[in-house]
């Protein structure tokens, strides 16, 4: 009977320690206070890379002339098992209209009338401005309006988040908070002090550790702005890791 009492006391003490340690690591930006001002990192807009897909639409007051610079629309059906979510943000799709260009291994796209155009390393607005300039130089259309949109750019958010998956990047400045927010935020079991961003670069992968409880560290990280193809992994906290073992309970 005495042994059972001791075991019960030890169990209660362990639970008490766990419950005291966990809450202090839940809150974001613990080093920030009211009226704190912090300089944001330099804007690091996404630049195009080989295998990226973009949509380029040319409009004009004369639609017939503008049509020469536009690809025809067609419908592509990927499969019923890959359905578009209600948020329209996950990079799965059923059937949709596609009119786009894939950047080849040399960083080029084959554009109607203008021919091969090098776009790798360019921002979306730079591509639009360059094509507009070339169209005007061709004297085919005097008032072109060029719109460039991303098609397949995405980020994978894995680990202890509410909705793990691959999500669409739909703007030029896409932050780590955008990626976490679109995945439904971290679960209560996510380690907010150990979020990893994996970024492919050339023939290697770069790993960046981010502590969400420290705002200054977040904003100064090279991974504050997400790039296409990044993987955001949220590590499980100690409680979740213990639960995964045979004697976790």
JSON list of C-alpha atoms in Angstrom, two decimals:
[
{"chain": "A", "resi": 1, "resn": "UNK", "atom": "CA", "xyz": [0.00, 0.00, 0.00]},
{"chain": "A", "resi": 2, "resn": "UNK", "atom": "CA", "xyz": [2.89, 2.29, 0.86]},
{"chain": "A", "resi": 3, "resn": "UNK", "atom": "CA", "xyz": [4.56, 1.51, -2.48]},
{"chain": "A", "resi": 4, "resn": "UNK", "atom": "CA", "xyz": [1.39, 2.46, -4.38]},
{"chain": "A", "resi": 5, "resn": "UNK", "atom": "CA", "xyz": [1.23, 5.74, -2.47]},
{"chain": "A", "resi": 6, "resn": "UNK", "atom": "CA", "xyz": [4.81, 6.58, -3.40]},
{"chain": "A", "resi": 7, "resn": "UNK", "atom": "CA", "xyz": [4.20, 5.75, -7.08]},
{"chain": "A", "resi": 8, "resn": "UNK", "atom": "CA", "xyz": [1.10, 7.93, -7.09]},
{"chain": "A", "resi": 9, "resn": "UNK", "atom": "CA", "xyz": [3.04, 10.85, -5.59]},
{"chain": "A", "resi": 10, "resn": "UNK", "atom": "CA", "xyz": [5.79, 10.50, -8.19]},
{"chain": "A", "resi": 11, "resn": "UNK", "atom": "CA", "xyz": [3.20, 10.46, -11.01]},
{"chain": "A", "resi": 12, "resn": "UNK", "atom": "CA", "xyz": [1.51, 13.60, -9.66]},
{"chain": "A", "resi": 13, "resn": "UNK", "atom": "CA", "xyz": [4.86, 15.35, -9.33]},
{"chain": "A", "resi": 14, "resn": "UNK", "atom": "CA", "xyz": [5.76, 14.46, -12.95]},
{"chain": "A", "resi": 15, "resn": "UNK", "atom": "CA", "xyz": [2.46, 15.80, -14.23]},
{"chain": "A", "resi": 16, "resn": "UNK", "atom": "CA", "xyz": [2.93, 18.98, -12.23]},
{"chain": "A", "resi": 17, "resn": "UNK", "atom": "CA", "xyz": [6.40, 19.57, -13.69]},
{"chain": "A", "resi": 18, "resn": "UNK", "atom": "CA", "xyz": [5.12, 18.96, -17.22]},
{"chain": "A", "resi": 19, "resn": "UNK", "atom": "CA", "xyz": [2.16, 21.31, -16.79]},
{"chain": "A", "resi": 20, "resn": "UNK", "atom": "CA", "xyz": [4.43, 24.05, -15.41]},
{"chain": "A", "resi": 21, "resn": "UNK", "atom": "CA", "xyz": [7.02, 23.83, -18.15]},
{"chain": "A", "resi": 22, "resn": "UNK", "atom": "CA", "xyz": [4.78, 23.70, -21.19]},
{"chain": "A", "resi": 23, "resn": "UNK", "atom": "CA", "xyz": [2.71, 26.96, -20.99]},
{"chain": "A", "resi": 24, "resn": "UNK", "atom": "CA", "xyz": [5.74, 29.25, -20.85]},
{"chain": "A", "resi": 25, "resn": "UNK", "atom": "CA", "xyz": [6.75, 28.12, -24.34]},
{"chain": "A", "resi": 26, "resn": "UNK", "atom": "CA", "xyz": [3.35, 28.63, -25.99]},
{"chain": "A", "resi": 27, "resn": "UNK", "atom": "CA", "xyz": [3.20, 32.40, -26.43]},
{"chain": "A", "resi": 28, "resn": "UNK", "atom": "CA", "xyz": [4.77, 33.96, -29.54]},
{"chain": "A", "resi": 29, "resn": "UNK", "atom": "CA", "xyz": [6.94, 37.12, -29.38]},
{"chain": "A", "resi": 30, "resn": "UNK", "atom": "CA", "xyz": [7.79, 36.84, -25.70]},
{"chain": "A", "resi": 31, "resn": "UNK", "atom": "CA", "xyz": [10.58, 39.38, -26.10]},
{"chain": "A", "resi": 32, "resn": "UNK", "atom": "CA", "xyz": [8.19, 41.99, -27.48]},
{"chain": "A", "resi": 33, "resn": "UNK", "atom": "CA", "xyz": [6.33, 44.55, -25.37]},
{"chain": "A", "resi": 34, "resn": "UNK", "atom": "CA", "xyz": [3.74, 47.22, -26.02]},
{"chain": "A", "resi": 35, "resn": "UNK", "atom": "CA", "xyz": [4.89, 49.86, -28.54]},
{"chain": "A", "resi": 36, "resn": "UNK", "atom": "CA", "xyz": [7.91, 47.79, -29.54]},
{"chain": "A", "resi": 37, "resn": "UNK", "atom": "CA", "xyz": [9.26, 48.86, -32.92]},
{"chain": "A", "resi": 38, "resn": "UNK", "atom": "CA", "xyz": [11.32, 46.54, -35.06]},
{"chain": "A", "resi": 39, "resn": "UNK", "atom": "CA", "xyz": [12.79, 47.09, -38.51]},
{"chain": "A", "resi": 40, "resn": "UNK", "atom": "CA", "xyz": [11.48, 44.61, -41.04]},
{"chain": "A", "resi": 41, "resn": "UNK", "atom": "CA", "xyz": [13.99, 42.75, -43.22]},
{"chain": "A", "resi": 42, "resn": "UNK", "atom": "CA", "xyz": [14.69, 44.08, -46.68]},
{"chain": "A", "resi": 43, "resn": "UNK", "atom": "CA", "xyz": [11.93, 43.00, -49.06]},
{"chain": "A", "resi": 44, "resn": "UNK", "atom": "CA", "xyz": [13.00, 39.71, -50.56]},
{"chain": "A", "resi": 45, "resn": "UNK", "atom": "CA", "xyz": [10.55, 39.15, -53.41]},
{"chain": "A", "resi": 46, "resn": "UNK", "atom": "CA", "xyz": [10.34, 35.78, -55.10]},
{"chain": "A", "resi": 47, "resn": "UNK", "atom": "CA", "xyz": [12.38, 35.41, -58.27]},
{"chain": "A", "resi": 48, "resn": "UNK", "atom": "CA", "xyz": [11.61, 32.85, -60.95]},
{"chain": "A", "resi": 49, "resn": "UNK", "atom": "CA", "xyz": [13.55, 29.60, -61.19]},
{"chain": "A", "resi": 50, "resn": "UNK", "atom": "CA", "xyz": [13.65, 26.73, -63.71]},
{"chain": "A", "resi": 51, "resn": "UNK", "atom": "CA", "xyz": [10.51, 24.55, -63.59]},
{"chain": "A", "resi": 52, "resn": "UNK", "atom": "CA", "xyz": [8.38, 27.38, -62.20]},
{"chain": "A", "resi": 53, "resn": "UNK", "atom": "CA", "xyz": [5.11, 27.85, -64.06]},
{"chain": "A", "resi": 54, "resn": "UNK", "atom": "CA", "xyz": [3.64, 31.29, -64.68]},
{"chain": "A", "resi": 55, "resn": "UNK", "atom": "CA", "xyz": [0.59, 32.67, -66.42]},
{"chain": "A", "resi": 56, "resn": "UNK", "atom": "CA", "xyz": [1.15, 35.68, -68.69]},
{"chain": "A", "resi": 57, "resn": "UNK", "atom": "CA", "xyz": [-1.89, 37.51, -70.06]},
{"chain": "A", "resi": 58, "resn": "UNK", "atom": "CA", "xyz": [-1.70, 40.46, -72.48]},
{"chain": "A", "resi": 59, "resn": "UNK", "atom": "CA", "xyz": [-4.66, 42.83, -72.75]},
{"chain": "A", "resi": 60, "resn": "UNK", "atom": "CA", "xyz": [-5.25, 45.83, -74.96]},
{"chain": "A", "resi": 61, "resn": "UNK", "atom": "CA", "xyz": [-8.02, 48.09, -76.22]},
{"chain": "A", "resi": 62, "resn": "UNK", "atom": "CA", "xyz": [-7.75, 45.99, -79.37]},
{"chain": "A", "resi": 63, "resn": "UNK", "atom": "CA", "xyz": [-8.40, 42.40, -78.18]},
{"chain": "A", "resi": 64, "resn": "UNK", "atom": "CA", "xyz": [-7.65, 40.89, -81.59]},
{"chain": "A", "resi": 65, "resn": "UNK", "atom": "CA", "xyz": [-4.11, 42.28, -81.61]},
{"chain": "A", "resi": 66, "resn": "UNK", "atom": "CA", "xyz": [-3.53, 41.29, -77.99]},
{"chain": "A", "resi": 67, "resn": "UNK", "atom": "CA", "xyz": [-4.66, 37.74, -78.76]},
{"chain": "A", "resi": 68, "resn": "UNK", "atom": "CA", "xyz": [-1.47, 37.18, -80.77]},
{"chain": "A", "resi": 69, "resn": "UNK", "atom": "CA", "xyz": [0.50, 37.28, -77.53]},
{"chain": "A", "resi": 70, "resn": "UNK", "atom": "CA", "xyz": [-1.76, 34.97, -75.52]},
{"chain": "A", "resi": 71, "resn": "UNK", "atom": "CA", "xyz": [-1.77, 31.19, -75.32]},
{"chain": "A", "resi": 72, "resn": "UNK", "atom": "CA", "xyz": [-5.12, 29.45, -75.87]},
{"chain": "A", "resi": 73, "resn": "UNK", "atom": "CA", "xyz": [-6.93, 28.25, -72.76]},
{"chain": "A", "resi": 74, "resn": "UNK", "atom": "CA", "xyz": [-7.53, 24.56, -72.30]},
{"chain": "A", "resi": 75, "resn": "UNK", "atom": "CA", "xyz": [-8.86, 22.34, -69.55]},
{"chain": "A", "resi": 76, "resn": "UNK", "atom": "CA", "xyz": [-6.65, 19.92, -67.68]},
{"chain": "A", "resi": 77, "resn": "UNK", "atom": "CA", "xyz": [-8.07, 17.23, -65.42]},
{"chain": "A", "resi": 78, "resn": "UNK", "atom": "CA", "xyz": [-5.62, 15.86, -62.89]},
{"chain": "A", "resi": 79, "resn": "UNK", "atom": "CA", "xyz": [-7.83, 13.40, -61.01]},
{"chain": "A", "resi": 80, "resn": "UNK", "atom": "CA", "xyz": [-10.83, 13.27, -58.76]},
{"chain": "A", "resi": 81, "resn": "UNK", "atom": "CA", "xyz": [-8.70, 12.19, -55.81]},
{"chain": "A", "resi": 82, "resn": "UNK", "atom": "CA", "xyz": [-6.93, 15.56, -55.80]},
{"chain": "A", "resi": 83, "resn": "UNK", "atom": "CA", "xyz": [-9.73, 17.96, -55.04]},
{"chain": "A", "resi": 84, "resn": "UNK", "atom": "CA", "xyz": [-9.45, 21.68, -54.46]},
{"chain": "A", "resi": 85, "resn": "UNK", "atom": "CA", "xyz": [-10.05, 22.65, -50.84]},
{"chain": "A", "resi": 86, "resn": "UNK", "atom": "CA", "xyz": [-12.63, 25.19, -49.80]},
{"chain": "A", "resi": 87, "resn": "UNK", "atom": "CA", "xyz": [-9.89, 27.72, -49.03]},
{"chain": "A", "resi": 88, "resn": "UNK", "atom": "CA", "xyz": [-8.64, 27.41, -52.61]},
{"chain": "A", "resi": 89, "resn": "UNK", "atom": "CA", "xyz": [-5.10, 27.55, -51.24]},
{"chain": "A", "resi": 90, "resn": "UNK", "atom": "CA", "xyz": [-3.84, 23.97, -51.28]},
{"chain": "A", "resi": 91, "resn": "UNK", "atom": "CA", "xyz": [-1.88, 23.04, -54.38]},
{"chain": "A", "resi": 92, "resn": "UNK", "atom": "CA", "xyz": [-4.24, 20.25, -55.38]},
{"chain": "A", "resi": 93, "resn": "UNK", "atom": "CA", "xyz": [-6.66, 20.77, -58.25]},
{"chain": "A", "resi": 94, "resn": "UNK", "atom": "CA", "xyz": [-9.38, 18.95, -60.10]},
{"chain": "A", "resi": 95, "resn": "UNK", "atom": "CA", "xyz": [-10.19, 20.63, -63.38]},
{"chain": "A", "resi": 96, "resn": "UNK", "atom": "CA", "xyz": [-9.25, 24.16, -64.22]},
{"chain": "A", "resi": 97, "resn": "UNK", "atom": "CA", "xyz": [-8.36, 26.42, -67.11]},
{"chain": "A", "resi": 98, "resn": "UNK", "atom": "CA", "xyz": [-4.64, 26.57, -67.71]},
{"chain": "A", "resi": 99, "resn": "UNK", "atom": "CA", "xyz": [-2.72, 29.03, -69.83]},
{"chain": "A", "resi": 100, "resn": "UNK", "atom": "CA", "xyz": [0.88, 29.21, -68.76]},
{"chain": "A", "resi": 101, "resn": "UNK", "atom": "CA", "xyz": [4.56, 28.85, -69.38]},
{"chain": "A", "resi": 102, "resn": "UNK", "atom": "CA", "xyz": [7.11, 26.58, -67.73]},
{"chain": "A", "resi": 103, "resn": "UNK", "atom": "CA", "xyz": [10.56, 28.07, -67.20]},
{"chain": "A", "resi": 104, "resn": "UNK", "atom": "CA", "xyz": [12.99, 25.64, -68.85]},
{"chain": "A", "resi": 105, "resn": "UNK", "atom": "CA", "xyz": [16.33, 24.43, -67.49]},
{"chain": "A", "resi": 106, "resn": "UNK", "atom": "CA", "xyz": [18.09, 27.42, -69.05]},
{"chain": "A", "resi": 107, "resn": "UNK", "atom": "CA", "xyz": [15.69, 29.88, -67.42]},
{"chain": "A", "resi": 108, "resn": "UNK", "atom": "CA", "xyz": [13.76, 30.72, -70.60]},
{"chain": "A", "resi": 109, "resn": "UNK", "atom": "CA", "xyz": [10.16, 30.69, -71.78]},
{"chain": "A", "resi": 110, "resn": "UNK", "atom": "CA", "xyz": [8.95, 30.55, -75.39]},
{"chain": "A", "resi": 111, "resn": "UNK", "atom": "CA", "xyz": [6.62, 33.51, -75.81]},
{"chain": "A", "resi": 112, "resn": "UNK", "atom": "CA", "xyz": [4.31, 34.02, -78.81]},
{"chain": "A", "resi": 113, "resn": "UNK", "atom": "CA", "xyz": [5.68, 36.42, -81.46]},
{"chain": "A", "resi": 114, "resn": "UNK", "atom": "CA", "xyz": [8.59, 37.50, -79.24]},
{"chain": "A", "resi": 115, "resn": "UNK", "atom": "CA", "xyz": [10.24, 34.06, -79.11]},
{"chain": "A", "resi": 116, "resn": "UNK", "atom": "CA", "xyz": [12.60, 32.93, -76.33]},
{"chain": "A", "resi": 117, "resn": "UNK", "atom": "CA", "xyz": [12.71, 35.20, -73.28]},
{"chain": "A", "resi": 118, "resn": "UNK", "atom": "CA", "xyz": [15.05, 34.71, -70.31]},
{"chain": "A", "resi": 119, "resn": "UNK", "atom": "CA", "xyz": [13.06, 35.13, -67.09]},
{"chain": "A", "resi": 120, "resn": "UNK", "atom": "CA", "xyz": [15.04, 33.18, -64.45]},
{"chain": "A", "resi": 121, "resn": "UNK", "atom": "CA", "xyz": [16.12, 35.45, -61.62]},
{"chain": "A", "resi": 122, "resn": "UNK", "atom": "CA", "xyz": [13.46, 38.02, -62.45]},
{"chain": "A", "resi": 123, "resn": "UNK", "atom": "CA", "xyz": [10.62, 39.17, -60.21]},
{"chain": "A", "resi": 124, "resn": "UNK", "atom": "CA", "xyz": [7.06, 38.92, -61.42]},
{"chain": "A", "resi": 125, "resn": "UNK", "atom": "CA", "xyz": [6.76, 42.67, -62.00]},
{"chain": "A", "resi": 126, "resn": "UNK", "atom": "CA", "xyz": [10.07, 42.68, -63.88]},
{"chain": "A", "resi": 127, "resn": "UNK", "atom": "CA", "xyz": [8.80, 40.00, -66.27]},
{"chain": "A", "resi": 128, "resn": "UNK", "atom": "CA", "xyz": [5.63, 42.00, -66.92]},
{"chain": "A", "resi": 129, "resn": "UNK", "atom": "CA", "xyz": [7.56, 45.22, -67.55]},
{"chain": "A", "resi": 130, "resn": "UNK", "atom": "CA", "xyz": [10.06, 43.49, -69.86]},
{"chain": "A", "resi": 131, "resn": "UNK", "atom": "CA", "xyz": [7.40, 41.82, -72.00]},
{"chain": "A", "resi": 132, "resn": "UNK", "atom": "CA", "xyz": [5.40, 45.04, -72.20]},
{"chain": "A", "resi": 133, "resn": "UNK", "atom": "CA", "xyz": [8.50, 46.85, -73.45]},
{"chain": "A", "resi": 134, "resn": "UNK", "atom": "CA", "xyz": [9.20, 44.19, -76.08]},
{"chain": "A", "resi": 135, "resn": "UNK", "atom": "CA", "xyz": [5.59, 44.20, -77.33]},
{"chain": "A", "resi": 136, "resn": "UNK", "atom": "CA", "xyz": [5.68, 47.99, -77.76]},
{"chain": "A", "resi": 137, "resn": "UNK", "atom": "CA", "xyz": [9.03, 47.72, -79.57]},
{"chain": "A", "resi": 138, "resn": "UNK", "atom": "CA", "xyz": [7.47, 45.19, -81.97]},
{"chain": "A", "resi": 139, "resn": "UNK", "atom": "CA", "xyz": [4.87, 47.85, -82.92]},
{"chain": "A", "resi": 140, "resn": "UNK", "atom": "CA", "xyz": [2.14, 45.23, -82.85]},
{"chain": "A", "resi": 141, "resn": "UNK", "atom": "CA", "xyz": [0.29, 46.70, -79.85]},
{"chain": "A", "resi": 142, "resn": "UNK", "atom": "CA", "xyz": [0.75, 50.24, -78.56]},
{"chain": "A", "resi": 143, "resn": "UNK", "atom": "CA", "xyz": [-1.07, 49.93, -75.23]},
{"chain": "A", "resi": 144, "resn": "UNK", "atom": "CA", "xyz": [-0.39, 46.44, -73.83]},
{"chain": "A", "resi": 145, "resn": "UNK", "atom": "CA", "xyz": [-1.29, 45.59, -70.24]},
{"chain": "A", "resi": 146, "resn": "UNK", "atom": "CA", "xyz": [0.70, 42.55, -69.11]},
{"chain": "A", "resi": 147, "resn": "UNK", "atom": "CA", "xyz": [-0.35, 40.49, -66.09]},
{"chain": "A", "resi": 148, "resn": "UNK", "atom": "CA", "xyz": [1.92, 37.80, -64.65]},
{"chain": "A", "resi": 149, "resn": "UNK", "atom": "CA", "xyz": [0.65, 35.29, -62.07]},
{"chain": "A", "resi": 150, "resn": "UNK", "atom": "CA", "xyz": [2.26, 32.34, -60.31]},
{"chain": "A", "resi": 151, "resn": "UNK", "atom": "CA", "xyz": [0.82, 28.92, -61.11]},
{"chain": "A", "resi": 152, "resn": "UNK", "atom": "CA", "xyz": [2.71, 26.15, -59.32]},
{"chain": "A", "resi": 153, "resn": "UNK", "atom": "CA", "xyz": [4.71, 27.97, -56.66]},
{"chain": "A", "resi": 154, "resn": "UNK", "atom": "CA", "xyz": [4.14, 26.49, -53.23]},
{"chain": "A", "resi": 155, "resn": "UNK", "atom": "CA", "xyz": [5.43, 25.79, -49.73]},
{"chain": "A", "resi": 156, "resn": "UNK", "atom": "CA", "xyz": [5.09, 22.55, -47.76]},
{"chain": "A", "resi": 157, "resn": "UNK", "atom": "CA", "xyz": [4.12, 22.90, -44.09]},
{"chain": "A", "resi": 158, "resn": "UNK", "atom": "CA", "xyz": [4.65, 19.72, -42.07]},
{"chain": "A", "resi": 159, "resn": "UNK", "atom": "CA", "xyz": [4.76, 18.52, -38.48]},
{"chain": "A", "resi": 160, "resn": "UNK", "atom": "CA", "xyz": [2.69, 19.84, -35.59]},
{"chain": "A", "resi": 161, "resn": "UNK", "atom": "CA", "xyz": [0.31, 22.15, -37.46]},
{"chain": "A", "resi": 162, "resn": "UNK", "atom": "CA", "xyz": [-3.46, 21.89, -37.74]},
{"chain": "A", "resi": 163, "resn": "UNK", "atom": "CA", "xyz": [-3.51, 21.21, -41.50]},
{"chain": "A", "resi": 164, "resn": "UNK", "atom": "CA", "xyz": [-0.22, 19.85, -42.87]},
{"chain": "A", "resi": 165, "resn": "UNK", "atom": "CA", "xyz": [0.09, 20.04, -46.64]},
{"chain": "A", "resi": 166, "resn": "UNK", "atom": "CA", "xyz": [1.48, 21.88, -49.62]},
{"chain": "A", "resi": 167, "resn": "UNK", "atom": "CA", "xyz": [0.07, 25.37, -50.05]},
{"chain": "A", "resi": 168, "resn": "UNK", "atom": "CA", "xyz": [0.05, 27.89, -52.86]},
{"chain": "A", "resi": 169, "resn": "UNK", "atom": "CA", "xyz": [2.25, 30.98, -52.81]},
{"chain": "A", "resi": 170, "resn": "UNK", "atom": "CA", "xyz": [0.09, 33.69, -54.32]},
{"chain": "A", "resi": 171, "resn": "UNK", "atom": "CA", "xyz": [2.10, 36.85, -53.68]},
{"chain": "A", "resi": 172, "resn": "UNK", "atom": "CA", "xyz": [5.63, 38.17, -53.87]},
{"chain": "A", "resi": 173, "resn": "UNK", "atom": "CA", "xyz": [6.31, 38.66, -50.16]},
{"chain": "A", "resi": 174, "resn": "UNK", "atom": "CA", "xyz": [5.20, 35.45, -48.45]},
{"chain": "A", "resi": 175, "resn": "UNK", "atom": "CA", "xyz": [6.40, 35.19, -44.83]},
{"chain": "A", "resi": 176, "resn": "UNK", "atom": "CA", "xyz": [6.86, 32.37, -42.34]},
{"chain": "A", "resi": 177, "resn": "UNK", "atom": "CA", "xyz": [3.69, 33.63, -40.61]},
{"chain": "A", "resi": 178, "resn": "UNK", "atom": "CA", "xyz": [1.75, 33.35, -43.87]},
{"chain": "A", "resi": 179, "resn": "UNK", "atom": "CA", "xyz": [2.87, 29.73, -44.22]},
{"chain": "A", "resi": 180, "resn": "UNK", "atom": "CA", "xyz": [1.99, 28.83, -40.62]},
{"chain": "A", "resi": 181, "resn": "UNK", "atom": "CA", "xyz": [-1.28, 30.73, -40.74]},
{"chain": "A", "resi": 182, "resn": "UNK", "atom": "CA", "xyz": [-2.49, 29.08, -43.92]},
{"chain": "A", "resi": 183, "resn": "UNK", "atom": "CA", "xyz": [-1.82, 25.69, -42.31]},
{"chain": "A", "resi": 184, "resn": "UNK", "atom": "CA", "xyz": [-4.03, 26.57, -39.36]},
{"chain": "A", "resi": 185, "resn": "UNK", "atom": "CA", "xyz": [-1.28, 27.57, -36.90]},
{"chain": "A", "resi": 186, "resn": "UNK", "atom": "CA", "xyz": [0.75, 25.25, -34.68]},
{"chain": "A", "resi": 187, "resn": "UNK", "atom": "CA", "xyz": [-1.06, 22.69, -32.56]},
{"chain": "A", "resi": 188, "resn": "UNK", "atom": "CA", "xyz": [-0.70, 22.87, -28.79]},
{"chain": "A", "resi": 189, "resn": "UNK", "atom": "CA", "xyz": [1.97, 20.16, -29.17]},
{"chain": "A", "resi": 190, "resn": "UNK", "atom": "CA", "xyz": [4.12, 22.13, -31.63]},
{"chain": "A", "resi": 191, "resn": "UNK", "atom": "CA", "xyz": [7.52, 23.28, -30.38]},
{"chain": "A", "resi": 192, "resn": "UNK", "atom": "CA", "xyz": [7.40, 27.02, -31.00]},
{"chain": "A", "resi": 193, "resn": "UNK", "atom": "CA", "xyz": [11.10, 27.30, -30.23]},
{"chain": "A", "resi": 194, "resn": "UNK", "atom": "CA", "xyz": [12.12, 24.87, -32.95]},
{"chain": "A", "resi": 195, "resn": "UNK", "atom": "CA", "xyz": [10.59, 25.55, -36.37]},
{"chain": "A", "resi": 196, "resn": "UNK", "atom": "CA", "xyz": [12.82, 24.52, -39.28]},
{"chain": "A", "resi": 197, "resn": "UNK", "atom": "CA", "xyz": [12.74, 25.95, -42.80]},
{"chain": "A", "resi": 198, "resn": "UNK", "atom": "CA", "xyz": [14.47, 23.78, -45.41]},
{"chain": "A", "resi": 199, "resn": "UNK", "atom": "CA", "xyz": [15.45, 25.61, -48.58]},
{"chain": "A", "resi": 200, "resn": "UNK", "atom": "CA", "xyz": [16.92, 24.01, -51.69]},
{"chain": "A", "resi": 201, "resn": "UNK", "atom": "CA", "xyz": [19.74, 25.98, -53.27]},
{"chain": "A", "resi": 202, "resn": "UNK", "atom": "CA", "xyz": [21.64, 24.63, -56.25]},
{"chain": "A", "resi": 203, "resn": "UNK", "atom": "CA", "xyz": [22.97, 21.20, -55.30]},
{"chain": "A", "resi": 204, "resn": "UNK", "atom": "CA", "xyz": [22.45, 21.57, -51.55]},
{"chain": "A", "resi": 205, "resn": "UNK", "atom": "CA", "xyz": [19.77, 22.21, -48.92]},
{"chain": "A", "resi": 206, "resn": "UNK", "atom": "CA", "xyz": [19.99, 24.99, -46.35]},
{"chain": "A", "resi": 207, "resn": "UNK", "atom": "CA", "xyz": [18.42, 24.62, -42.90]},
{"chain": "A", "resi": 208, "resn": "UNK", "atom": "CA", "xyz": [17.19, 27.59, -40.86]},
{"chain": "A", "resi": 209, "resn": "UNK", "atom": "CA", "xyz": [16.02, 27.27, -37.25]},
{"chain": "A", "resi": 210, "resn": "UNK", "atom": "CA", "xyz": [13.38, 29.77, -36.09]},
{"chain": "A", "resi": 211, "resn": "UNK", "atom": "CA", "xyz": [12.22, 30.44, -32.53]},
{"chain": "A", "resi": 212, "resn": "UNK", "atom": "CA", "xyz": [8.71, 31.89, -32.72]},
{"chain": "A", "resi": 213, "resn": "UNK", "atom": "CA", "xyz": [8.83, 32.96, -29.08]},
{"chain": "A", "resi": 214, "resn": "UNK", "atom": "CA", "xyz": [11.59, 35.44, -29.96]},
{"chain": "A", "resi": 215, "resn": "UNK", "atom": "CA", "xyz": [10.35, 38.11, -32.37]},
{"chain": "A", "resi": 216, "resn": "UNK", "atom": "CA", "xyz": [13.74, 39.67, -33.02]},
{"chain": "A", "resi": 217, "resn": "UNK", "atom": "CA", "xyz": [15.13, 36.29, -34.03]},
{"chain": "A", "resi": 218, "resn": "UNK", "atom": "CA", "xyz": [12.20, 35.62, -36.36]},
{"chain": "A", "resi": 219, "resn": "UNK", "atom": "CA", "xyz": [12.47, 38.92, -38.23]},
{"chain": "A", "resi": 220, "resn": "UNK", "atom": "CA", "xyz": [16.24, 38.63, -38.63]},
{"chain": "A", "resi": 221, "resn": "UNK", "atom": "CA", "xyz": [16.11, 35.11, -40.06]},
{"chain": "A", "resi": 222, "resn": "UNK", "atom": "CA", "xyz": [16.96, 34.59, -43.77]},
{"chain": "A", "resi": 223, "resn": "UNK", "atom": "CA", "xyz": [13.86, 32.37, -43.83]},
{"chain": "A", "resi": 224, "resn": "UNK", "atom": "CA", "xyz": [11.46, 35.10, -42.68]},
{"chain": "A", "resi": 225, "resn": "UNK", "atom": "CA", "xyz": [10.43, 35.44, -46.33]},
{"chain": "A", "resi": 226, "resn": "UNK", "atom": "CA", "xyz": [9.44, 32.07, -47.77]},
{"chain": "A", "resi": 227, "resn": "UNK", "atom": "CA", "xyz": [10.69, 30.97, -51.20]},
{"chain": "A", "resi": 228, "resn": "UNK", "atom": "CA", "xyz": [9.02, 28.59, -53.61]},
{"chain": "A", "resi": 229, "resn": "UNK", "atom": "CA", "xyz": [9.78, 24.98, -52.76]},
{"chain": "A", "resi": 230, "resn": "UNK", "atom": "CA", "xyz": [10.55, 25.69, -49.09]},
{"chain": "A", "resi": 231, "resn": "UNK", "atom": "CA", "xyz": [9.59, 23.12, -46.45]},
{"chain": "A", "resi": 232, "resn": "UNK", "atom": "CA", "xyz": [8.45, 24.39, -43.05]},
{"chain": "A", "resi": 233, "resn": "UNK", "atom": "CA", "xyz": [8.67, 21.71, -40.37]},
{"chain": "A", "resi": 234, "resn": "UNK", "atom": "CA", "xyz": [7.30, 22.19, -36.86]},
{"chain": "A", "resi": 235, "resn": "UNK", "atom": "CA", "xyz": [9.00, 19.91, -34.34]},
{"chain": "A", "resi": 236, "resn": "UNK", "atom": "CA", "xyz": [6.78, 18.17, -31.76]},
{"chain": "A", "resi": 237, "resn": "UNK", "atom": "CA", "xyz": [7.36, 19.26, -28.17]},
{"chain": "A", "resi": 238, "resn": "UNK", "atom": "CA", "xyz": [8.62, 16.95, -25.43]},
{"chain": "A", "resi": 239, "resn": "UNK", "atom": "CA", "xyz": [5.11, 15.95, -24.38]},
{"chain": "A", "resi": 240, "resn": "UNK", "atom": "CA", "xyz": [4.21, 14.78, -27.89]},
{"chain": "A", "resi": 241, "resn": "UNK", "atom": "CA", "xyz": [7.50, 12.93, -28.28]},
{"chain": "A", "resi": 242, "resn": "UNK", "atom": "CA", "xyz": [6.96, 11.07, -25.01]},
{"chain": "A", "resi": 243, "resn": "UNK", "atom": "CA", "xyz": [3.47, 10.06, -26.12]},
{"chain": "A", "resi": 244, "resn": "UNK", "atom": "CA", "xyz": [4.95, 8.37, -29.18]},
{"chain": "A", "resi": 245, "resn": "UNK", "atom": "CA", "xyz": [7.02, 5.93, -27.11]},
{"chain": "A", "resi": 246, "resn": "UNK", "atom": "CA", "xyz": [5.86, 2.56, -25.83]},
{"chain": "A", "resi": 247, "resn": "UNK", "atom": "CA", "xyz": [5.78, 3.79, -22.25]},
{"chain": "A", "resi": 248, "resn": "UNK", "atom": "CA", "xyz": [4.65, 7.30, -23.17]},
{"chain": "A", "resi": 249, "resn": "UNK", "atom": "CA", "xyz": [1.51, 7.19, -21.03]}
]
